[in-house]
Tab-separated table of C-alpha atoms and ligand atoms in Angstrom:
chain	number	residue	atom	x	y	z
A	1	UNK	CA	88.576	30.100	179.334
A	2	UNK	CA	91.855	28.226	178.782
A	3	UNK	CA	90.628	24.667	178.470
A	4	UNK	CA	93.844	22.655	178.062
A	5	UNK	CA	96.898	22.716	180.235
A	6	UNK	CA	99.109	23.509	177.244
A	7	UNK	CA	99.015	27.262	176.836
A	8	UNK	CA	99.745	28.582	173.403
A	9	UNK	CA	101.852	31.733	173.360
A	10	UNK	CA	102.488	33.943	170.367
A	11	UNK	CA	105.795	35.791	170.688
A	12	UNK	CA	106.287	39.088	168.875
A	13	UNK	CA	109.933	40.072	169.513
A	14	UNK	CA	109.692	43.218	167.353
A	15	UNK	CA	112.582	45.630	166.895
A	16	UNK	CA	115.698	46.948	168.638
A	17	UNK	CA	116.134	45.364	172.074
A	18	UNK	CA	112.736	43.641	171.714
A	19	UNK	CA	114.240	40.345	170.476
A	20	UNK	CA	117.014	40.518	173.105
A	21	UNK	CA	114.684	40.836	176.085
A	22	UNK	CA	111.934	38.507	174.823
A	23	UNK	CA	114.508	35.727	174.326
A	24	UNK	CA	115.209	35.893	178.074
A	25	UNK	CA	111.516	36.030	178.963
A	26	UNK	CA	110.881	32.925	176.828
A	27	UNK	CA	113.830	31.146	178.426
A	28	UNK	CA	112.394	31.822	181.900
A	29	UNK	CA	108.844	30.871	180.855
A	30	UNK	CA	110.083	27.555	179.433
A	31	UNK	CA	111.963	26.793	182.646
A	32	UNK	CA	108.896	27.648	184.739
A	33	UNK	CA	106.719	25.280	182.676
A	34	UNK	CA	109.212	22.437	183.139
A	35	UNK	CA	109.510	23.095	186.869
A	36	UNK	CA	105.819	23.537	187.574
A	37	UNK	CA	104.477	20.827	185.273
A	38	UNK	CA	102.363	22.619	182.721
A	39	UNK	CA	102.743	22.945	178.977
A	40	UNK	CA	103.658	26.016	176.965
A	41	UNK	CA	103.954	26.173	173.198
A	42	UNK	CA	105.526	29.116	171.410
A	43	UNK	CA	105.063	30.544	167.943
A	44	UNK	CA	107.065	33.596	166.834
A	45	UNK	CA	105.869	36.208	164.337
A	46	UNK	CA	107.115	39.408	162.743
A	47	UNK	CA	105.670	42.607	164.138
A	48	UNK	CA	106.570	46.300	163.959
A	49	UNK	CA	109.396	47.662	161.818
A	50	UNK	CA	110.693	44.238	160.856
A	51	UNK	CA	107.228	43.252	159.617
A	52	UNK	CA	106.967	46.490	157.643
A	53	UNK	CA	110.266	45.617	155.923
A	54	UNK	CA	109.174	42.054	155.126
A	55	UNK	CA	105.453	42.447	154.442
A	56	UNK	CA	104.885	46.176	153.903
A	57	UNK	CA	102.668	46.166	157.004
A	58	UNK	CA	103.714	46.459	160.691
A	59	UNK	CA	100.902	44.088	161.711
A	60	UNK	CA	100.538	41.650	158.788
A	61	UNK	CA	97.538	39.347	158.499
A	62	UNK	CA	99.572	36.241	159.364
A	63	UNK	CA	100.589	37.875	162.671
A	64	UNK	CA	97.026	39.059	163.334
A	65	UNK	CA	95.623	35.560	162.771
A	66	UNK	CA	98.204	34.019	165.094
A	67	UNK	CA	97.426	36.554	167.853
A	68	UNK	CA	93.700	35.927	167.598
A	69	UNK	CA	94.308	32.171	168.050
A	70	UNK	CA	96.759	32.541	170.965
A	71	UNK	CA	96.121	32.113	174.696
A	72	UNK	CA	98.532	35.005	175.306
A	73	UNK	CA	100.758	37.349	173.340
A	74	UNK	CA	104.254	38.116	174.603
A	75	UNK	CA	105.592	41.273	172.998
A	76	UNK	CA	109.072	42.839	173.007
A	77	UNK	CA	109.102	46.358	171.605
A	78	UNK	CA	108.688	47.975	168.226
A	79	UNK	CA	109.943	51.025	166.342
A	80	UNK	CA	113.264	52.699	165.775
A	81	UNK	CA	115.017	55.447	163.816
A	82	UNK	CA	114.926	53.414	160.640
A	83	UNK	CA	111.136	53.759	160.480
A	84	UNK	CA	110.777	57.221	161.999
A	85	UNK	CA	109.970	58.775	158.596
A	86	UNK	CA	106.974	56.457	158.091
A	87	UNK	CA	103.493	57.931	158.344
A	88	UNK	CA	99.998	56.722	159.246
A	89	UNK	CA	99.336	52.992	159.069
A	90	UNK	CA	102.908	52.255	157.997
A	91	UNK	CA	104.299	53.346	161.369
A	92	UNK	CA	105.366	50.417	163.591
A	93	UNK	CA	103.623	52.159	166.522
A	94	UNK	CA	100.332	52.115	164.615
A	95	UNK	CA	100.723	48.337	164.298
A	96	UNK	CA	100.873	48.145	168.082
A	97	UNK	CA	97.705	50.214	168.438
A	98	UNK	CA	95.908	47.954	165.947
A	99	UNK	CA	97.072	44.873	167.854
A	100	UNK	CA	95.660	46.268	171.108
A	101	UNK	CA	92.396	47.288	169.464
A	102	UNK	CA	91.886	44.031	167.598
A	103	UNK	CA	92.408	41.992	170.770
A	104	UNK	CA	90.168	44.349	172.767
A	105	UNK	CA	92.730	44.810	175.526
A	106	UNK	CA	91.387	48.061	176.946
A	107	UNK	CA	92.964	47.744	180.396
A	108	UNK	CA	96.720	48.190	180.679
A	109	UNK	CA	98.132	47.308	184.091
A	110	UNK	CA	101.540	48.742	184.902
A	111	UNK	CA	102.739	47.844	188.399
A	112	UNK	CA	105.630	49.840	189.816
A	113	UNK	CA	107.381	48.550	192.903
A	114	UNK	CA	110.565	49.752	194.510
A	115	UNK	CA	112.099	47.032	196.638
A	116	UNK	CA	114.589	48.273	199.207
A	117	UNK	CA	117.468	46.731	197.238
A	118	UNK	CA	116.654	48.946	194.255
A	119	UNK	CA	115.834	52.171	196.075
A	120	UNK	CA	119.473	53.260	196.021
A	121	UNK	CA	119.364	53.186	192.210
A	122	UNK	CA	116.606	55.761	192.083
A	123	UNK	CA	117.569	59.359	191.305
A	124	UNK	CA	115.260	60.184	194.222
A	125	UNK	CA	116.220	59.829	197.861
A	126	UNK	CA	115.966	56.305	199.247
A	127	UNK	CA	113.687	57.269	202.138
A	128	UNK	CA	111.289	58.808	199.641
A	129	UNK	CA	110.971	55.889	197.181
A	130	UNK	CA	111.735	52.700	199.099
A	131	UNK	CA	108.610	50.609	199.542
A	132	UNK	CA	106.666	52.246	196.705
A	133	UNK	CA	104.020	49.841	195.415
A	134	UNK	CA	101.592	51.336	192.952
A	135	UNK	CA	99.570	50.125	189.987
A	136	UNK	CA	98.838	52.312	186.993
A	137	UNK	CA	95.577	51.290	185.318
A	138	UNK	CA	95.786	52.908	181.920
A	139	UNK	CA	92.894	52.954	179.439
A	140	UNK	CA	94.440	51.467	176.286
A	141	UNK	CA	92.056	51.324	173.334
A	142	UNK	CA	90.460	54.771	173.360
A	143	UNK	CA	91.169	58.423	174.024
A	144	UNK	CA	93.404	60.577	171.863
A	145	UNK	CA	95.278	57.559	170.477
A	146	UNK	CA	92.195	56.455	168.552
A	147	UNK	CA	89.891	59.502	168.443
A	148	UNK	CA	88.410	60.531	165.114
A	149	UNK	CA	88.802	62.884	163.334
A	150	UNK	CA	92.573	62.726	163.166
A	151	UNK	CA	94.897	64.039	160.507
A	152	UNK	CA	97.831	66.295	159.803
A	153	UNK	CA	98.122	68.651	162.733
A	154	UNK	CA	95.137	67.459	164.754
A	155	UNK	CA	93.879	64.596	166.949
A	156	UNK	CA	90.724	64.117	168.964
A	157	UNK	CA	90.552	63.080	172.604
A	158	UNK	CA	87.211	61.450	173.263
A	159	UNK	CA	85.719	58.897	175.640
A	160	UNK	CA	82.247	57.420	175.878
A	161	UNK	CA	80.620	56.907	179.261
A	162	UNK	CA	80.806	53.144	178.678
A	163	UNK	CA	84.546	53.223	178.020
A	164	UNK	CA	85.176	55.221	181.188
A	165	UNK	CA	82.914	52.993	183.277
A	166	UNK	CA	84.714	49.846	182.060
A	167	UNK	CA	88.221	51.017	182.882
A	168	UNK	CA	87.070	52.549	186.182
A	169	UNK	CA	85.596	49.202	187.248
A	170	UNK	CA	88.884	47.479	186.463
A	171	UNK	CA	90.746	49.973	188.666
A	172	UNK	CA	88.287	49.605	191.565
A	173	UNK	CA	88.436	45.815	191.379
A	174	UNK	CA	92.238	45.868	191.508
A	175	UNK	CA	92.129	48.293	194.412
A	176	UNK	CA	90.005	45.790	196.358
A	177	UNK	CA	92.829	43.260	196.065
A	178	UNK	CA	95.352	45.870	197.198
A	179	UNK	CA	95.086	48.823	199.607
A	180	UNK	CA	91.605	49.904	198.439
A	181	UNK	CA	92.606	53.348	197.221
A	182	UNK	CA	92.089	54.736	193.718
A	183	UNK	CA	93.435	58.046	192.462
A	184	UNK	CA	91.781	59.050	189.208
A	185	UNK	CA	94.026	61.322	187.145
A	186	UNK	CA	92.558	63.707	184.572
A	187	UNK	CA	92.652	67.270	183.270
A	188	UNK	CA	89.071	68.190	184.209
A	189	UNK	CA	90.027	71.829	184.852
A	190	UNK	CA	90.530	72.273	181.106
A	191	UNK	CA	89.217	69.357	179.036
A	192	UNK	CA	85.527	68.532	178.608
A	193	UNK	CA	86.477	64.905	177.968
A	194	UNK	CA	88.074	64.842	181.424
A	195	UNK	CA	84.975	66.393	183.000
A	196	UNK	CA	82.952	63.438	181.727
A	197	UNK	CA	85.732	61.093	182.915
A	198	UNK	CA	85.521	62.519	186.454
A	199	UNK	CA	81.718	62.373	186.521
A	200	UNK	CA	81.553	58.751	185.373
A	201	UNK	CA	84.344	57.591	187.694
A	202	UNK	CA	82.525	59.262	190.607
A	203	UNK	CA	79.230	57.588	189.683
A	204	UNK	CA	80.751	54.117	189.238
A	205	UNK	CA	82.459	54.528	192.598
A	206	UNK	CA	79.298	55.657	194.391
A	207	UNK	CA	77.107	52.960	192.858
A	208	UNK	CA	79.377	49.922	193.112
A	209	UNK	CA	82.666	50.479	194.930
A	210	UNK	CA	81.974	52.738	197.893
A	211	UNK	CA	84.247	50.522	200.043
A	212	UNK	CA	87.224	51.818	198.035
A	213	UNK	CA	88.628	55.296	198.719
A	214	UNK	CA	88.544	57.498	195.634
A	215	UNK	CA	90.244	60.788	195.015
A	216	UNK	CA	90.983	62.838	191.929
A	217	UNK	CA	94.119	64.662	190.813
A	218	UNK	CA	94.892	66.812	187.812
A	219	UNK	CA	97.564	65.180	185.718
A	220	UNK	CA	100.122	67.969	186.170
A	221	UNK	CA	99.855	67.708	189.951
A	222	UNK	CA	99.831	63.893	189.742
A	223	UNK	CA	103.185	63.995	187.931
A	224	UNK	CA	104.661	66.088	190.726
A	225	UNK	CA	103.088	63.988	193.505
A	226	UNK	CA	104.497	60.816	191.967
A	227	UNK	CA	108.025	62.120	192.436
A	228	UNK	CA	107.378	63.982	195.689
A	229	UNK	CA	105.532	61.241	197.576
A	230	UNK	CA	105.227	58.081	195.491
A	231	UNK	CA	104.130	55.929	198.449
A	232	UNK	CA	100.846	57.850	198.740
A	233	UNK	CA	99.543	55.987	195.657
A	234	UNK	CA	97.876	52.607	195.442
A	235	UNK	CA	95.938	52.397	192.146
A	236	UNK	CA	96.233	55.227	189.613
A	237	UNK	CA	93.369	55.240	187.112
A	238	UNK	CA	93.939	57.278	183.996
A	239	UNK	CA	93.409	57.797	180.276
A	240	UNK	CA	95.559	56.422	177.486
A	241	UNK	CA	97.918	59.377	176.907
A	242	UNK	CA	98.276	60.373	180.574
A	243	UNK	CA	99.011	56.747	181.509
A	244	UNK	CA	101.687	56.494	178.849
A	245	UNK	CA	103.489	59.550	180.178
A	246	UNK	CA	103.036	58.783	183.881
A	247	UNK	CA	104.339	55.243	183.498
A	248	UNK	CA	107.681	56.349	182.047
A	249	UNK	CA	107.864	58.943	184.827
A	250	UNK	CA	107.187	56.191	187.367
A	251	UNK	CA	110.144	54.259	185.947
A	252	UNK	CA	112.432	56.749	187.658
A	253	UNK	CA	111.274	55.317	191.000
A	254	UNK	CA	112.988	51.900	190.683
A	255	UNK	CA	115.737	53.623	188.701
A	256	UNK	CA	115.255	52.052	185.265
A	257	UNK	CA	112.550	51.800	182.654
A	258	UNK	CA	113.939	48.327	181.974
A	259	UNK	CA	112.343	47.099	185.233
A	260	UNK	CA	108.697	47.753	184.402
A	261	UNK	CA	106.338	45.027	183.133
A	262	UNK	CA	102.796	45.354	181.865
A	263	UNK	CA	99.696	43.332	181.111
A	264	UNK	CA	96.977	44.446	178.721
A	265	UNK	CA	93.695	42.707	179.429
A	266	UNK	CA	90.013	42.895	178.623
A	267	UNK	CA	89.614	40.593	175.623
A	268	UNK	CA	89.998	36.835	175.211
A	269	UNK	CA	93.760	37.077	174.750
A	270	UNK	CA	96.013	39.273	176.863
A	271	UNK	CA	99.123	41.099	175.651
A	272	UNK	CA	102.163	41.131	177.926
A	273	UNK	CA	104.990	43.551	177.242
A	274	UNK	CA	107.585	45.566	179.086
A	275	UNK	CA	106.751	49.272	179.371
A	276	UNK	CA	109.929	50.340	177.581
A	277	UNK	CA	110.497	50.756	173.858
A	278	UNK	CA	113.063	49.394	171.419
A	279	UNK	CA	115.930	51.460	172.957
A	280	UNK	CA	117.831	52.159	169.721
A	281	UNK	CA	120.707	53.650	171.739
A	282	UNK	CA	121.654	50.238	173.197
A	283	UNK	CA	120.104	47.808	170.694
A	284	UNK	CA	122.500	45.053	169.635
A	285	UNK	CA	124.867	45.623	172.569
A	286	UNK	CA	123.511	42.741	174.653
A	287	UNK	CA	123.128	44.934	177.736
A	288	UNK	CA	119.381	45.669	177.821
A	289	UNK	CA	117.702	44.917	181.121
A	290	UNK	CA	115.439	41.889	180.497
A	291	UNK	CA	113.616	42.051	183.854
A	292	UNK	CA	110.658	44.116	182.562
A	293	UNK	CA	110.123	41.469	179.878
A	294	UNK	CA	110.655	38.588	182.324
A	295	UNK	CA	108.206	40.121	184.812
A	296	UNK	CA	105.721	40.586	181.949
A	297	UNK	CA	106.094	36.821	181.497
A	298	UNK	CA	105.093	36.430	185.157
A	299	UNK	CA	101.990	38.569	184.552
A	300	UNK	CA	101.205	36.346	181.562
A	301	UNK	CA	101.317	33.279	183.814
A	302	UNK	CA	99.068	35.053	186.352
A	303	UNK	CA	96.524	35.505	183.584
A	304	UNK	CA	96.778	31.843	182.541
A	305	UNK	CA	96.155	30.759	186.137
A	306	UNK	CA	99.713	29.510	186.724
A	307	UNK	CA	100.077	31.512	189.934
A	308	UNK	CA	102.769	29.415	191.594
A	309	UNK	CA	105.056	29.688	188.568
A	310	UNK	CA	104.372	33.420	188.280
A	311	UNK	CA	105.302	33.983	191.923
A	312	UNK	CA	108.406	31.841	191.580
A	313	UNK	CA	109.582	34.048	188.689
A	314	UNK	CA	109.030	37.179	190.802
A	315	UNK	CA	110.960	35.635	193.694
A	316	UNK	CA	113.854	34.667	191.487
A	317	UNK	CA	113.998	38.181	189.973
A	318	UNK	CA	114.057	39.660	193.457
A	319	UNK	CA	116.881	37.286	194.504
A	320	UNK	CA	118.920	38.203	191.436
A	321	UNK	CA	118.582	41.905	192.238
A	322	UNK	CA	119.442	41.311	195.895
A	323	UNK	CA	122.547	39.393	194.844
A	324	UNK	CA	123.703	42.535	193.014
A	325	UNK	CA	123.498	40.943	189.563
A	326	UNK	CA	122.431	43.798	187.315
A	327	UNK	CA	122.622	45.212	183.808
A	328	UNK	CA	124.357	48.615	183.317
A	329	UNK	CA	121.098	50.628	183.576
A	330	UNK	CA	121.061	49.524	187.241
A	331	UNK	CA	124.755	50.153	187.737
A	332	UNK	CA	125.894	46.568	187.106
A	333	UNK	CA	128.054	44.830	184.524
A	334	UNK	CA	125.923	41.782	183.653
A	335	UNK	CA	124.660	41.141	180.133
A	336	UNK	CA	121.038	40.605	179.156
A	337	UNK	CA	121.671	36.877	178.745
A	338	UNK	CA	123.487	36.538	182.065
A	339	UNK	CA	120.558	38.080	183.913
A	340	UNK	CA	118.124	35.756	182.102
A	341	UNK	CA	120.289	32.758	182.978
A	342	UNK	CA	120.487	33.802	186.659
A	343	UNK	CA	116.709	34.188	186.900
A	344	UNK	CA	116.247	30.791	185.243
A	345	UNK	CA	118.730	29.128	187.588
A	346	UNK	CA	117.118	30.622	190.702
A	347	UNK	CA	113.697	29.558	189.546
A	348	UNK	CA	114.737	25.971	188.856
A	349	UNK	CA	116.645	25.734	192.148
A	350	UNK	CA	113.664	26.970	194.183
A	351	UNK	CA	111.298	24.594	192.372
A	352	UNK	CA	113.680	21.670	193.047
A	353	UNK	CA	113.910	22.656	196.717
A	354	UNK	CA	110.132	22.738	196.913
A	355	UNK	CA	109.893	19.196	195.512
A	356	UNK	CA	112.496	17.900	197.949
A	357	UNK	CA	110.635	19.671	200.761
A	358	UNK	CA	107.432	17.846	199.805
A	359	UNK	CA	109.160	14.469	199.751
A	360	UNK	CA	110.592	14.675	203.231
B	401	NAD	P1	112.746	53.684	174.942
B	401	NAD	O1	111.869	53.175	176.006
B	401	NAD	O2	113.059	52.752	173.828
B	401	NAD	O3	114.134	54.158	175.593
B	401	NAD	C1	114.206	55.221	176.547
B	401	NAD	C2	115.515	55.135	177.318
B	401	NAD	O4	115.436	54.040	178.238
B	401	NAD	C3	116.738	54.852	176.441
B	401	NAD	O5	117.850	55.530	176.960
B	401	NAD	C4	116.949	53.363	176.577
B	401	NAD	O6	118.267	52.927	176.380
B	401	NAD	C5	116.473	53.109	177.999
B	401	NAD	N1	115.911	51.741	178.115
B	401	NAD	C6	114.706	51.343	177.667
B	401	NAD	N2	114.528	50.045	177.913
B	401	NAD	C7	115.649	49.611	178.514
B	401	NAD	C8	116.077	48.341	179.009
B	401	NAD	N3	115.296	47.247	178.929
B	401	NAD	N4	117.301	48.244	179.561
B	401	NAD	C9	118.094	49.327	179.674
B	401	NAD	N5	117.745	50.554	179.227
B	401	NAD	C10	116.538	50.691	178.645
B	401	NAD	O7	112.078	55.023	174.390
B	401	NAD	P2	112.416	55.922	173.098
B	401	NAD	O8	113.885	55.961	172.889
B	401	NAD	O9	111.658	57.150	173.279
B	401	NAD	O10	111.749	55.129	171.882
B	401	NAD	C11	112.464	54.281	170.981
B	401	NAD	C12	111.484	53.597	170.050
B	401	NAD	O11	110.683	52.682	170.768
B	401	NAD	C13	110.511	54.551	169.360
B	401	NAD	O12	110.353	54.119	168.036
B	401	NAD	C14	109.231	54.380	170.131
B	401	NAD	O13	108.076	54.673	169.383
B	401	NAD	C15	109.308	52.928	170.477
B	401	NAD	N6	108.535	52.523	171.653
B	401	NAD	C16	107.937	51.303	171.583
B	401	NAD	C17	107.274	50.813	172.679
B	401	NAD	C18	106.642	49.471	172.587
B	401	NAD	O14	106.923	48.729	171.673
B	401	NAD	N7	105.788	49.099	173.512
B	401	NAD	C19	107.239	51.554	173.851
B	401	NAD	C20	107.866	52.793	173.901
B	401	NAD	C21	108.527	53.265	172.795
B	402	IPM	C1	103.870	52.237	175.346
B	402	IPM	C2	104.380	52.883	174.073
B	402	IPM	C3	103.286	52.906	173.031
B	402	IPM	C4	102.147	53.768	173.582
B	402	IPM	C5	103.688	53.423	171.636
B	402	IPM	C6	104.913	52.772	171.112
B	402	IPM	C7	102.548	53.242	170.667
B	402	IPM	O1	104.911	54.139	174.331
B	402	IPM	O2	103.349	51.109	175.283
B	402	IPM	O3	103.991	52.843	176.421
B	402	IPM	O4	102.216	55.008	173.505
B	402	IPM	O5	101.182	53.193	174.068
B	403	MN	MN1	105.137	54.563	176.472
């Protein structure tokens, strides 16, 4: 799929803390390319509120064209109070939905891990959250976000059997690489669309993935279970809106939304973005946690087949956390740039050590 060893990345920093955290992700990606001997080229484009200001469109054609040509899209965050009065296609958030739809990235992967070093930062008790390792597989290009008709005061939640079967297969395949358990989350006690969801997930499971354990939870109970016993989950399969809500809830487990990365896959070009938004309350202060963005960079490298570099980034992030170097959301005093620089340094040092190890 990616024929050359120079991967072309389109960077969409966006609004608020988006540019602050993507700058650190790009810094770490560049260092990983140098250390691991592959090429990365970067091209930056306006997207979201800033693009609305400059072009009258949150997802202008020039940005669309660049994304369609890219090997991967690295995204910061979009939106903010300045554009909150905008409606319909002028909303920055709508630009993000169009980006996802036009790239066909229907599968949004949101891993949530709670290493022991971070468990003390959780508002939940350490013994409850430490060791959590779950993956939310969120359907991303359908459901109530896109359902028609939509208009003032109403939206439509709808899924076709094909859409459900596609996202279910993604969840089952990921479960096979993990602990082989899928929990499908729906609202089948009330919504007809969820009844179809449950039926199709059950059929796909029976026909093709019977080696994986499947169970079903209603979304209200799933929200409670995630806080009560987060370690019970392996892969959580769910619809667009439920996945959006559950992933911010899951951010309480490691103690900060700033920790969570994501990958949106399913088309030719993947989109890699932290789960958080533009954080207007801290934008411009230089204190946003860049680790969600940096770890999204690692997921981007996974997708491009640069596994060693991706793992090295994850190791360096883990070392930085263990060393107690943290932004204020995790109780530390480091700046966004300091954390980026520490991750970069750790990555380069471990790559150098590896080379020396090979020589001797
Ligand atoms: P948010 O995720 O921006 O912020 C929620 C809270 O988490 C805030 O207190 C914020 O300071 C904190 N936070 C978020 N990321 C952080 C980080 N990296 N480091 C430290 N703290 C962090 O959610 P919101 O305030 O509801 O939304 C703000 C804007 O962002 C809205 O316009 C919304 O539509 C948009 N948004 C965009 C995306 C995206 O671009 N993918 C995602 C979510 C929200
Ligand atoms: C997310 C965000 C987006 C979503 C918004 C900004 C459109 O909250 O990626 O989680 O709801 O998908
Ligand atoms: Mn969200």
